[in-house]
Short mmCIF file of C-alpha atoms and ligand atoms in Angstrom, two decimals:
data_model
loop_
_atom_site.label_atom_id
_atom_site.label_comp_id
_atom_site.label_asym_id
_atom_site.label_seq_id
_atom_site.Cartn_x
_atom_site.Cartn_y
_atom_site.Cartn_z
CA MET A 1 86.49 36.79 -84.78
CA TYR A 2 88.29 36.06 -80.97
CA ASP A 3 89.72 39.53 -81.15
CA TRP A 4 86.97 41.62 -82.57
CA LEU A 5 85.05 40.02 -79.90
CA ASN A 6 87.61 40.65 -77.38
CA ALA A 7 87.71 44.45 -78.84
CA LEU A 8 84.09 45.20 -78.18
CA PRO A 9 83.39 47.31 -75.40
CA LYS A 10 81.55 45.26 -72.43
CA ALA A 11 80.10 45.26 -69.24
CA GLU A 12 79.86 42.45 -67.07
CA LEU A 13 76.76 41.96 -64.85
CA HIS A 14 77.00 38.61 -63.79
CA LEU A 15 80.32 37.45 -61.61
CA HIS A 16 81.32 36.37 -58.47
CA LEU A 17 84.57 37.33 -57.09
CA GLU A 18 84.87 33.82 -55.67
CA GLY A 19 84.23 31.96 -58.37
CA SER A 20 87.42 34.01 -60.51
CA LEU A 21 89.62 32.37 -58.22
CA GLU A 22 92.53 30.80 -60.65
CA PRO A 23 94.11 27.51 -59.71
CA GLU A 24 97.29 29.43 -59.57
CA LEU A 25 96.15 32.23 -57.12
CA LEU A 26 94.40 29.41 -55.28
CA PHE A 27 97.75 27.74 -54.40
CA ALA A 28 99.75 30.92 -54.19
CA LEU A 29 97.37 31.96 -51.22
CA ALA A 30 97.04 28.30 -49.62
CA ALA A 31 100.81 28.75 -49.55
CA ARG A 32 101.39 32.69 -48.19
CA ASN A 33 98.48 31.45 -45.83
CA GLN A 34 100.04 27.93 -44.68
CA ILE A 35 97.03 26.42 -45.73
CA ALA A 36 96.93 22.45 -46.55
CA LEU A 37 94.82 21.28 -49.60
CA PRO A 38 93.90 18.55 -50.97
CA TRP A 39 94.69 18.43 -54.54
CA ALA A 40 98.41 17.86 -55.80
CA ASP A 41 98.78 20.35 -57.78
CA VAL A 42 97.01 23.13 -60.01
CA GLU A 43 96.77 20.41 -62.75
CA THR A 44 94.66 18.39 -60.08
CA LEU A 45 92.73 20.74 -59.04
CA ARG A 46 91.87 21.87 -62.79
CA LYS A 47 90.64 18.42 -63.17
CA ALA A 48 88.72 18.12 -60.11
CA TYR A 49 86.76 20.88 -62.41
CA ALA A 50 83.93 18.85 -64.13
CA PHE A 51 80.90 19.02 -62.93
CA ASN A 52 77.10 17.31 -63.09
CA ASN A 53 74.85 19.77 -61.73
CA LEU A 54 75.18 23.41 -59.89
CA GLN A 55 75.76 21.68 -56.18
CA GLU A 56 78.71 19.53 -57.38
CA PHE A 57 80.03 22.80 -58.67
CA LEU A 58 79.24 24.72 -55.35
CA ASP A 59 81.02 22.22 -53.22
CA LEU A 60 84.49 22.68 -54.78
CA TYR A 61 83.57 26.84 -55.32
CA TYR A 62 83.34 26.78 -51.20
CA GLN A 63 86.23 24.93 -50.67
CA GLY A 64 88.14 26.65 -52.70
CA ALA A 65 87.01 30.35 -51.10
CA ASP A 66 88.47 28.75 -47.43
CA VAL A 67 92.42 29.97 -48.95
CA LEU A 68 90.96 33.68 -48.74
CA ARG A 69 91.62 35.14 -45.19
CA THR A 70 93.01 38.44 -45.69
CA GLU A 71 92.73 42.08 -46.93
CA GLN A 72 95.28 41.70 -49.37
CA ASP A 73 94.03 38.29 -50.31
CA PHE A 74 90.61 39.75 -51.71
CA TYR A 75 92.43 42.59 -53.23
CA ASP A 76 94.22 40.35 -55.24
CA LEU A 77 91.30 38.03 -56.11
CA THR A 78 89.67 41.37 -57.37
CA TRP A 79 92.64 42.53 -58.95
CA ALA A 80 93.44 39.96 -60.82
CA TYR A 81 89.78 39.46 -62.18
CA LEU A 82 90.12 43.57 -63.08
CA GLN A 83 93.63 42.96 -65.05
CA LYS A 84 91.42 40.23 -66.80
CA CYS A 85 88.49 42.92 -67.94
CA LYS A 86 91.11 45.02 -68.75
CA ALA A 87 92.73 42.52 -71.37
CA GLN A 88 88.95 41.59 -72.74
CA ASN A 89 87.61 45.51 -73.10
CA VAL A 90 85.43 45.16 -70.18
CA ILE A 91 84.51 49.18 -69.19
CA HIS A 92 81.89 48.56 -66.10
CA VAL A 93 81.92 45.38 -63.90
CA GLU A 94 79.01 44.52 -61.15
CA PRO A 95 80.67 41.61 -59.37
CA PHE A 96 79.00 39.51 -56.25
CA PHE A 97 80.45 38.68 -53.55
CA ASP A 98 79.07 35.99 -50.70
CA PRO A 99 79.91 37.84 -47.45
CA GLN A 100 78.37 34.61 -45.23
CA THR A 101 81.32 32.33 -47.05
CA HIS A 102 83.51 34.34 -45.45
CA THR A 103 82.34 35.03 -42.11
CA ASP A 104 80.35 32.11 -41.30
CA ARG A 105 84.61 30.81 -41.19
CA GLY A 106 85.42 33.69 -38.89
CA ILE A 107 86.66 36.53 -41.46
CA PRO A 108 85.57 39.65 -40.40
CA PHE A 109 82.84 41.23 -42.80
CA GLU A 110 85.12 44.35 -42.96
CA VAL A 111 88.25 42.65 -44.18
CA VAL A 112 86.77 40.91 -46.91
CA LEU A 113 84.83 44.46 -47.97
CA THR A 114 87.91 46.65 -47.47
CA GLY A 115 90.24 44.45 -49.85
CA ILE A 116 87.83 44.13 -52.63
CA GLN A 117 87.24 47.46 -52.10
CA GLN A 118 90.66 49.09 -52.50
CA ALA A 119 91.09 46.66 -55.66
CA LEU A 120 87.81 48.22 -57.08
CA LYS A 121 89.06 51.90 -56.30
CA ASP A 122 92.41 51.21 -58.20
CA GLY A 123 90.55 49.52 -60.93
CA GLN A 124 88.85 52.95 -61.48
CA GLN A 125 91.58 54.79 -61.42
CA GLN A 126 94.95 52.53 -62.43
CA LEU A 127 92.32 50.76 -65.41
CA GLY A 128 89.47 53.09 -66.20
CA ILE A 129 86.99 50.39 -65.16
CA SER A 130 84.16 51.41 -63.52
CA SER A 131 82.34 49.51 -60.84
CA GLY A 132 79.24 48.71 -58.70
CA LEU A 133 79.46 45.81 -55.77
CA ILE A 134 76.74 43.68 -55.33
CA LEU A 135 75.92 41.75 -51.58
CA SER A 136 74.48 38.23 -52.42
CA PHE A 137 72.97 36.43 -49.77
CA LEU A 138 73.54 32.33 -49.80
CA ARG A 139 70.11 30.98 -50.17
CA HIS A 140 70.50 27.42 -48.93
CA LEU A 141 70.94 29.37 -45.57
CA SER A 142 67.96 31.21 -43.44
CA GLU A 143 66.25 34.39 -44.05
CA GLU A 144 67.62 35.17 -40.44
CA GLU A 145 71.20 35.11 -41.00
CA ALA A 146 70.47 36.97 -44.65
CA PHE A 147 69.23 39.54 -42.01
CA LYS A 148 72.38 39.24 -39.72
CA THR A 149 74.43 40.13 -42.94
CA LEU A 150 72.82 42.86 -44.43
CA GLU A 151 73.20 44.06 -40.28
CA GLN A 152 77.19 43.53 -41.06
CA ALA A 153 76.77 45.70 -43.94
CA LEU A 154 74.38 48.77 -43.07
CA PRO A 155 77.29 51.03 -41.64
CA PHE A 156 79.05 50.29 -44.93
CA ARG A 157 75.91 51.25 -47.31
CA ASP A 158 77.49 53.24 -49.50
CA ALA A 159 79.76 50.14 -50.52
CA PHE A 160 77.12 48.82 -52.66
CA ILE A 161 74.32 48.97 -55.32
CA ALA A 162 72.56 46.12 -54.80
CA VAL A 163 71.64 43.38 -52.91
CA GLY A 164 71.71 39.40 -54.76
CA LEU A 165 70.78 35.67 -54.05
CA ASP A 166 73.04 32.84 -55.14
CA SER A 167 73.65 29.52 -54.07
CA SER A 168 71.51 26.54 -54.66
CA GLU A 169 68.54 27.59 -56.15
CA LEU A 170 66.06 24.27 -56.18
CA GLY A 171 64.42 23.82 -52.89
CA HIS A 172 65.24 27.68 -51.88
CA PRO A 173 62.55 29.91 -53.88
CA PRO A 174 62.85 33.92 -53.71
CA SER A 175 59.82 33.87 -51.31
CA LYS A 176 62.19 32.50 -48.68
CA PHE A 177 64.15 35.93 -48.65
CA GLU A 178 60.85 38.35 -49.02
CA ARG A 179 61.58 40.26 -46.13
CA VAL A 180 65.01 40.74 -46.10
CA PHE A 181 65.18 42.23 -49.54
CA ALA A 182 62.38 44.39 -48.39
CA LYS A 183 64.35 45.83 -46.02
CA ALA A 184 67.39 45.94 -48.52
CA ARG A 185 65.34 48.39 -50.85
CA SER A 186 63.98 50.27 -47.66
CA GLU A 187 67.96 51.22 -47.49
CA GLY A 188 67.89 52.25 -50.84
CA LEU A 189 69.62 49.10 -52.39
CA LEU A 190 68.63 48.00 -55.92
CA ALA A 191 67.67 44.22 -56.18
CA VAL A 192 68.79 41.12 -58.49
CA ALA A 193 68.28 37.61 -57.78
CA HIS A 194 69.43 34.01 -59.50
CA ALA A 195 66.14 32.39 -60.81
CA GLY A 196 65.75 29.91 -63.64
CA GLU A 197 69.23 28.13 -63.58
CA GLU A 198 67.95 25.03 -62.52
CA GLY A 199 64.93 26.06 -60.75
CA PRO A 200 61.13 26.88 -62.34
CA PRO A 201 59.75 29.78 -64.34
CA GLU A 202 58.01 30.16 -60.65
CA TYR A 203 60.90 31.27 -59.10
CA ILE A 204 61.91 34.16 -61.24
CA TRP A 205 57.63 34.98 -61.09
CA GLN A 206 58.56 35.22 -57.60
CA ALA A 207 62.29 37.41 -57.74
CA LEU A 208 59.95 39.97 -60.12
CA ASP A 209 56.84 40.25 -57.96
CA LEU A 210 58.29 39.73 -54.25
CA LEU A 211 61.70 40.47 -54.71
CA LYS A 212 61.39 43.48 -56.83
CA VAL A 213 64.62 42.73 -58.61
CA SER A 214 65.81 44.81 -61.11
CA ARG A 215 67.99 42.31 -63.50
CA ILE A 216 67.56 38.08 -63.23
CA ASP A 217 70.98 35.89 -63.15
CA HIS A 218 70.27 33.29 -65.41
CA GLY A 219 66.46 33.14 -66.09
CA VAL A 220 67.11 30.59 -69.22
CA ARG A 221 64.10 28.76 -67.78
CA ALA A 222 61.94 31.39 -68.67
CA ALA A 223 61.69 29.92 -72.02
CA GLU A 224 59.50 27.38 -70.35
CA ASP A 225 56.38 29.72 -69.70
CA PRO A 226 55.18 32.85 -72.56
CA ARG A 227 53.69 34.67 -70.58
CA LEU A 228 56.96 35.33 -68.08
CA ILE A 229 58.55 35.54 -71.99
CA GLN A 230 56.22 38.45 -72.99
CA ARG A 231 56.69 40.35 -69.60
CA LEU A 232 60.77 40.27 -69.49
CA ILE A 233 60.12 41.58 -73.25
CA ASP A 234 57.73 43.96 -72.31
CA GLU A 235 59.44 45.27 -69.32
CA GLN A 236 62.47 44.77 -71.14
CA ILE A 237 63.80 42.62 -68.18
CA PRO A 238 67.41 42.35 -68.58
CA LEU A 239 68.77 38.52 -67.82
CA THR A 240 72.53 38.02 -67.37
CA VAL A 241 73.10 34.96 -69.43
CA CYS A 242 76.04 32.84 -68.52
CA PRO A 243 76.48 30.43 -71.39
CA LEU A 244 79.66 28.67 -70.45
CA SER A 245 78.55 28.03 -67.02
CA ASN A 246 75.13 26.47 -68.06
CA THR A 247 77.13 23.96 -70.40
CA LYS A 248 79.51 23.17 -67.14
CA LEU A 249 76.49 22.53 -65.02
CA LYS A 250 74.57 20.23 -67.53
CA VAL A 251 71.34 23.48 -68.13
CA PHE A 252 72.23 22.79 -71.35
CA GLU A 253 73.70 19.80 -72.93
CA HIS A 254 75.93 21.32 -75.17
CA MET A 255 75.84 24.66 -76.45
CA GLY A 256 74.08 24.30 -79.31
CA GLN A 257 71.40 23.81 -77.52
CA HIS A 258 71.85 27.06 -75.65
CA ASN A 259 68.56 29.81 -75.81
CA ILE A 260 70.38 32.83 -75.72
CA LEU A 261 69.94 34.04 -79.03
CA LYS A 262 66.47 32.93 -79.21
CA LEU A 263 65.76 34.85 -76.74
CA LEU A 264 67.85 37.95 -78.04
CA GLU A 265 65.51 37.04 -81.75
CA MET A 266 62.23 37.48 -79.33
CA GLY A 267 63.36 40.79 -78.01
CA VAL A 268 64.40 39.41 -74.73
CA LYS A 269 66.70 42.14 -73.55
CA VAL A 270 69.83 38.95 -72.62
CA THR A 271 73.58 40.18 -71.78
CA VAL A 272 76.44 37.68 -72.35
CA ASN A 273 78.51 36.72 -68.76
CA SER A 274 81.17 34.48 -67.40
CA ASP A 275 79.73 33.37 -63.78
CA ASP A 276 82.73 31.91 -62.39
CA PRO A 277 85.42 32.25 -64.64
CA ALA A 278 88.22 30.12 -63.38
CA TYR A 279 85.80 27.10 -62.93
CA PHE A 280 84.12 26.88 -65.98
CA GLY A 281 86.44 27.65 -67.98
CA GLY A 282 86.44 31.66 -69.62
CA TYR A 283 85.72 34.77 -68.89
CA VAL A 284 83.30 37.26 -70.90
CA THR A 285 85.29 37.51 -74.42
CA GLU A 286 85.35 33.49 -73.87
CA ASN A 287 81.86 33.40 -73.63
CA PHE A 288 81.00 35.53 -77.00
CA MET A 289 83.52 32.91 -78.65
CA ALA A 290 81.46 29.84 -77.43
CA LEU A 291 78.42 31.54 -78.96
CA HIS A 292 79.93 31.98 -81.93
CA ASP A 293 81.43 28.61 -82.61
CA GLY A 294 78.31 26.98 -80.68
CA LEU A 295 75.67 28.54 -82.24
CA GLY A 296 77.01 30.68 -85.13
CA MET A 297 75.95 33.94 -83.48
CA SER A 298 76.35 36.78 -85.36
CA ARG A 299 78.55 39.96 -85.88
CA GLU A 300 75.36 42.14 -85.34
CA GLN A 301 74.13 39.22 -82.48
CA ALA A 302 77.48 40.02 -80.92
CA GLN A 303 77.08 43.57 -80.52
CA LYS A 304 73.53 43.98 -79.77
CA LEU A 305 74.90 41.51 -77.14
CA ALA A 306 77.34 43.77 -76.03
CA GLN A 307 75.20 47.23 -75.99
CA ASN A 308 72.39 45.21 -73.70
CA SER A 309 75.37 44.51 -71.19
CA LEU A 310 76.07 48.42 -71.10
CA ASP A 311 72.16 49.68 -70.98
CA ALA A 312 71.79 47.31 -68.02
CA ARG A 313 74.60 48.67 -65.89
CA LEU A 314 72.53 48.97 -62.74
CA CYS A 315 74.95 52.44 -62.25
N1 HPA B 1 74.61 29.67 -59.56
C1 HPA B 1 73.99 29.46 -58.01
N2 HPA B 1 75.19 30.20 -57.03
C2 HPA B 1 76.51 30.58 -57.61
C3 HPA B 1 76.82 30.46 -59.24
C4 HPA B 1 75.76 29.98 -59.53
O1 HPA B 1 75.70 29.91 -61.05
N3 HPA B 1 78.08 30.76 -59.04
C5 HPA B 1 78.56 31.00 -57.57
N4 HPA B 1 77.48 31.34 -56.55
ZN1 ZN B 2 75.72 33.30 -60.42
#
């Protein structure tokens, strides 16, 4: 089954580049940049990847991202991810990056972007993987700080297809970013947002009505609101669902409780994604495999999920 799932042509639409930083590369970059790490070795770090909620993960994820310093580091990070995509027949990617995680540490915006962009370009030319980059704002920071980030990005407007919204969801509703998303859309950028991962269905309504997003990232808590589910079906708004992430962060206690196949059968345009594969135990194929093992996903359902990912591309 793994080989069959692996061979399906797929797109990945919910992937944080910083979350694809494998412990081995993290240690290699720390050595290259002469950074002391609080973990003795790769194994010790891997053992720390046990989370009870989103925030516990984010604390480690931001700490890990500190080893990314140079253009080459961002290139190597992105290139390693694209090679995984190649191995799993992921033919199109729309990855996120979090500029504020880096600019707030004094890494220039241009250093981050240039490294990522060069790898994406090589990915297209050498691996045949098409891509569109999404600039994501950190929602635990202010809207004013998001505006500053957008200003830094606009000279490179053509490098992006969309803006996104990630980090700590509870207490940071989409409404907090209504104006900065309006500005981004006025520049011709599309919009997506994390909503309904830990946050309530109300955050999904806000993402749709206030931020005017083309897709919802996660969105699994939509299941609590029948009117919202009906809207997602009527308007065929894609949800970028991340099964292994959801079980690792205890959004669902175990895979047997995940609602992705129920949503699929109801007619919601759900897709399968890895979110932060280095931290959650797998890339796209492993996420499909987990649905097979934990929920008894059929081949027909897998084909529909893969087709949805191709249909839900922004570019
Ligand atoms: N949710 C919110 N923020 C994130 C995530 C996520 O799953 N991954 C990286 N940043
Ligand atoms: Zn995410």
